[in-house]
Amino acid sequence: MSLIKTPKEIESLKRGGVILSTALSDAMRACVVGASTEDIDRIARESMERAGAKPSFLGYRIDPSDPAYPSTLCISINDEVVHAPATPARIIKEGDVVGLDIGAWFEGLTTDMAATVMVGEVKPEEKELVLETRRALEKALTVVRNGAYIAEIGAAIGDYLEPFGFGIVRDLVGHGVGHAVHEEPQIPNFRDPRAPKVIMQTGMVLAIEPMVALGSWKIYQKNDGWTLAMRDGSTAAHWEVTVAVTDDGYDLITPWPDASNP
Ligand code: MF3
Ligand code: CO
């Protein structure tokens, strides 16, 4: 299916994006000391289902050889960067840095977004990591427009974060989204000399998602077959929005979450 969405499809994506952002905000507010990740997951699922949307990660396989993804949210805590499933046994603790990632189908199309929540008092460097990762995503959005190179997104994120000395995860990318959870093009989050020379076009729908850690950029997969975590155990942050490329910029498909933290 086409990577260029019609104006009608973009209207559907926007309606779905509002529902998704509300579900994410509800999950962020539920992310408090003592909550189980399963509780937070249920709150997010019920929020989107009330509005007529369906989880897009639940049952998903990134690769056909993967097990089906078991939850609505990815809830990745501290050194985990993405794709940690929600489970009843995992309880949120004071000082946790919690990445919440969510996708939803609505009117036949899917959107994708993520935010990182700081639970109570976190270390000052963790707060800086979370806030600057969000700011790096905001910087990335300023380069989005018809005719720009996809690679400019990674360059903007990499250049903005460079002075902080954080590790930007290299083996995971942002992506096209809409007819499927993951579509072309791949969107690196750093200045990648090997980045393909893909040009943004009006109507492309992109999920842009810097994944950044306090230490090295290297990751590994945990034994659950899903969770990706930092090899050096350092804390990681993740922010993501879905946007549609326009002639002179972008349309935000998933409004920023209204939950106040951070
Ligand atoms: N937002 C996630 C990403 O772009 C999608 C997770 S799919 C899941 O990688 F199956 F891992 F949940
Ligand atoms: Co994504």
Coordinates of C-alpha atoms and ligand atoms in Angstrom, one line a residue:
M1 CA 0.0 0.0 0.0
S2 CA 1.1 3.5 -0.7
L3 CA 3.4 5.3 1.7
I4 CA 1.5 8.5 0.7
K5 CA -1.8 8.8 2.6
T6 CA -4.8 10.6 1.1
P7 CA -6.2 13.6 2.8
K8 CA -9.2 11.4 3.9
E9 CA -6.8 8.9 5.4
I10 CA -4.9 11.7 7.2
E11 CA -8.2 12.9 8.7
S12 CA -8.8 9.3 10.1
L13 CA -5.3 9.2 11.4
K14 CA -5.8 12.5 13.2
R15 CA -9.0 11.2 14.8
G16 CA -7.2 8.0 15.9
G17 CA -4.2 10.1 17.1
V18 CA -6.3 12.1 19.5
I19 CA -7.7 8.8 20.9
L20 CA -4.2 7.4 21.2
S21 CA -2.8 10.5 22.9
T22 CA -5.7 10.4 25.5
A23 CA -4.9 6.7 26.2
L24 CA -1.3 7.5 26.7
S25 CA -2.1 10.4 29.0
D26 CA -4.4 8.1 31.0
A27 CA -1.5 5.6 31.3
M28 CA 1.0 8.3 32.3
R29 CA -1.4 9.4 35.1
A30 CA -1.7 5.8 36.2
C31 CA 2.0 5.3 36.4
V32 CA 2.4 5.8 40.1
V33 CA 4.2 3.9 42.9
G34 CA 2.5 0.6 43.6
A35 CA 0.7 0.3 40.3
S36 CA 1.4 -3.0 38.4
T37 CA 2.3 -2.7 34.7
E38 CA -0.8 -4.8 34.0
D39 CA -3.0 -2.2 35.8
I40 CA -1.5 0.6 33.6
D41 CA -2.0 -1.5 30.5
R42 CA -5.6 -2.1 31.2
I43 CA -6.3 1.6 31.8
A44 CA -4.7 2.4 28.4
R45 CA -6.6 -0.3 26.6
E46 CA -10.0 0.6 28.2
S47 CA -9.4 4.3 27.3
M48 CA -8.9 3.6 23.6
E49 CA -11.6 0.9 23.4
R50 CA -14.2 3.4 24.9
A51 CA -13.4 5.7 22.0
G52 CA -13.7 2.9 19.4
A53 CA -10.0 2.2 18.8
K54 CA -8.1 -1.1 19.2
P55 CA -4.5 -1.8 20.4
S56 CA -2.1 -2.2 17.5
F57 CA 0.8 -3.8 19.4
L58 CA -1.3 -6.6 21.1
G59 CA -0.7 -9.8 19.0
Y60 CA 1.8 -8.0 16.7
R61 CA 5.0 -9.6 15.5
I62 CA 7.8 -7.3 14.3
D63 CA 9.3 -10.4 12.6
P64 CA 7.2 -13.4 11.6
S65 CA 9.4 -15.6 13.9
D66 CA 8.6 -13.4 16.9
P67 CA 6.1 -14.5 19.6
A68 CA 2.8 -12.4 19.4
Y69 CA 3.2 -9.3 21.5
P70 CA 1.3 -9.8 24.8
S71 CA 0.1 -6.3 25.8
T72 CA -1.3 -3.0 24.7
L73 CA 1.5 -0.9 26.1
C74 CA 5.3 -1.4 26.1
I75 CA 6.3 -0.4 29.6
S76 CA 10.1 -0.2 29.7
I77 CA 11.6 0.7 33.1
N78 CA 15.0 2.3 33.9
D79 CA 17.7 0.4 31.8
E80 CA 15.0 -1.0 29.5
V81 CA 14.6 1.2 26.4
V82 CA 11.7 -0.3 24.5
H83 CA 9.3 -3.2 24.0
A84 CA 9.0 -4.5 27.6
P85 CA 5.6 -6.2 27.9
A86 CA 3.2 -5.3 30.7
T87 CA 2.9 -8.1 33.3
P88 CA 0.9 -8.4 36.6
A89 CA 4.1 -9.0 38.6
R90 CA 5.9 -5.8 37.7
I91 CA 5.2 -3.0 40.1
I92 CA 6.2 0.7 39.6
K93 CA 8.6 1.9 42.3
E94 CA 9.7 5.4 43.5
G95 CA 12.4 6.8 41.3
D96 CA 11.6 4.6 38.2
V97 CA 12.0 6.1 34.8
V98 CA 9.2 4.5 32.8
G99 CA 8.9 4.6 29.0
L100 CA 5.2 4.1 27.8
D101 CA 4.8 3.2 24.1
I102 CA 1.4 2.6 22.5
G103 CA -0.3 2.2 19.1
A104 CA -3.9 2.0 18.1
W105 CA -6.0 1.0 15.0
F106 CA -8.9 3.4 14.2
E107 CA -10.9 3.5 10.9
G108 CA -8.5 1.0 9.4
L109 CA -5.2 2.9 10.1
T110 CA -2.7 2.8 13.0
T111 CA -0.7 5.5 14.9
D112 CA 2.2 5.2 17.3
M113 CA 3.5 7.3 20.2
A114 CA 5.6 7.1 23.4
A115 CA 6.5 9.2 26.4
T116 CA 8.8 8.7 29.4
V117 CA 7.4 9.3 32.9
M118 CA 9.6 10.0 36.0
V119 CA 8.0 8.5 39.1
G120 CA 8.6 10.7 42.2
E121 CA 12.3 11.8 42.7
V122 CA 14.7 10.7 40.0
K123 CA 18.4 11.5 39.7
P124 CA 19.1 14.9 38.2
E125 CA 20.9 13.3 35.2
E126 CA 17.9 11.1 34.6
K127 CA 15.7 14.2 34.6
E128 CA 18.0 15.9 32.1
L129 CA 18.0 12.7 29.9
V130 CA 14.2 12.6 29.8
L131 CA 13.7 16.3 29.1
E132 CA 16.4 16.6 26.5
T133 CA 15.2 13.4 24.7
R134 CA 11.8 15.1 24.3
R135 CA 13.4 18.3 23.2
A136 CA 15.5 16.4 20.6
L137 CA 12.2 15.0 19.2
E138 CA 10.8 18.6 19.1
K139 CA 14.0 19.6 17.1
A140 CA 13.6 16.7 14.8
L141 CA 10.1 17.9 13.9
T142 CA 11.4 21.3 12.7
V143 CA 13.2 19.6 9.7
V144 CA 10.1 17.7 8.5
R145 CA 8.7 19.1 5.2
N146 CA 8.0 17.9 1.7
G147 CA 11.4 17.7 -0.1
A148 CA 13.6 17.3 2.9
Y149 CA 15.8 14.2 3.4
I150 CA 14.7 11.6 6.0
A151 CA 18.4 11.6 7.1
E152 CA 18.0 15.3 8.3
I153 CA 15.8 13.9 11.2
G154 CA 18.6 11.8 12.6
A155 CA 21.1 14.7 12.0
A156 CA 18.9 17.1 14.0
I157 CA 18.5 14.7 16.9
G158 CA 22.2 13.7 16.9
D159 CA 23.4 17.3 16.7
Y160 CA 21.1 18.5 19.4
L161 CA 22.0 15.7 21.8
E162 CA 25.8 15.7 21.1
P163 CA 26.8 18.2 23.8
F164 CA 25.1 16.1 26.5
G165 CA 27.2 13.0 25.8
F166 CA 24.2 10.6 25.9
G167 CA 24.2 7.4 23.9
I168 CA 21.7 7.4 21.0
V169 CA 20.5 3.9 20.3
R170 CA 21.6 3.0 16.8
D171 CA 20.1 -0.3 16.0
L172 CA 16.5 0.9 16.4
V173 CA 14.8 3.5 14.1
G174 CA 11.7 5.5 13.6
H175 CA 9.5 4.4 10.7
G176 CA 6.6 5.0 8.4
V177 CA 3.2 4.1 9.9
G178 CA -0.5 3.9 9.0
H179 CA -1.4 0.8 7.0
A180 CA 0.9 -1.2 9.3
V181 CA 2.7 -0.7 12.6
H182 CA 6.0 -0.5 10.8
E183 CA 6.3 0.7 7.2
E184 CA 9.1 2.2 5.1
P185 CA 11.0 4.5 5.4
Q186 CA 13.3 3.7 8.3
I187 CA 14.3 6.8 10.3
P188 CA 17.7 6.7 12.1
N189 CA 18.0 8.9 15.2
F190 CA 21.7 9.9 14.7
R191 CA 23.9 11.3 11.9
D192 CA 24.2 8.1 9.9
P193 CA 26.6 8.3 6.9
R194 CA 24.9 5.2 5.5
A195 CA 21.4 6.5 5.8
P196 CA 19.5 6.0 2.5
K197 CA 18.8 9.2 0.6
V198 CA 15.0 9.0 1.0
I199 CA 13.1 12.3 0.5
M200 CA 10.0 13.2 2.5
Q201 CA 6.8 13.7 0.5
T202 CA 3.6 15.4 1.4
G203 CA 1.2 12.7 2.7
M204 CA 4.0 10.4 4.2
V205 CA 3.1 9.5 7.8
L206 CA 6.1 9.1 10.1
A207 CA 6.7 7.9 13.6
I208 CA 9.7 9.7 14.9
E209 CA 11.2 8.2 18.1
P210 CA 14.6 9.0 19.6
M211 CA 15.7 6.3 22.1
V212 CA 18.5 7.7 24.3
A213 CA 20.6 6.5 27.3
L214 CA 22.8 8.0 29.9
G215 CA 25.7 5.7 28.9
S216 CA 26.6 3.7 25.8
W217 CA 24.1 3.3 22.8
K218 CA 24.5 -0.5 22.9
I219 CA 21.5 -2.7 23.6
Y220 CA 20.6 -6.4 24.1
Q221 CA 17.4 -8.4 24.2
K222 CA 16.2 -9.9 27.5
N223 CA 15.2 -13.6 27.8
D224 CA 11.5 -12.7 27.4
G225 CA 12.2 -12.4 23.6
W226 CA 10.9 -8.8 23.6
T227 CA 12.5 -6.4 26.0
L228 CA 15.4 -4.3 24.7
A229 CA 17.7 -2.9 27.4
M230 CA 21.0 -1.0 27.6
R231 CA 24.0 -3.3 27.8
D232 CA 25.7 -1.1 30.4
G233 CA 22.6 -0.9 32.6
S234 CA 22.3 2.9 32.2
T235 CA 18.9 4.6 32.3
A236 CA 17.1 5.2 28.9
A237 CA 14.4 7.5 27.7
H238 CA 12.0 7.3 24.7
W239 CA 9.6 9.9 23.1
E240 CA 7.6 9.3 20.0
V241 CA 5.0 11.1 17.9
T242 CA 3.3 10.4 14.6
V243 CA 3.3 13.2 12.0
A244 CA 2.1 13.7 8.5
V245 CA 4.4 15.5 6.1
T246 CA 3.0 18.6 4.5
D247 CA 4.2 21.0 1.8
D248 CA 5.7 23.3 4.3
G249 CA 6.1 21.3 7.5
Y250 CA 4.0 18.7 9.2
D251 CA 0.7 18.0 10.8
L252 CA 0.9 16.5 14.3
I253 CA -1.2 13.3 14.2
T254 CA -0.7 12.4 17.8
P255 CA -1.0 15.4 20.1
W256 CA 1.6 15.6 22.9
P257 CA 0.2 13.9 26.0
D258 CA -1.5 16.3 28.3
A259 CA -0.3 14.6 31.5
S260 CA 2.1 17.1 33.1
N261 CA 5.1 14.9 33.9
P262 CA 7.7 16.0 32.7
Ligands
MF3_1 N1 6.3 1.6 18.9 C1 7.1 0.4 18.8 C2 8.1 0.6 17.7 O1 8.0 1.4 16.8 C3 6.2 -0.7 18.3 C4 6.3 -1.8 19.3 S1 5.6 -3.2 18.6 C5 5.7 -4.3 19.8 O2 9.0 -0.2 17.7 F1 5.1 -5.3 19.3 F2 6.9 -4.4 20.2 F3 5.0 -3.8 20.8
CO2 CO 7.3 3.3 16.7

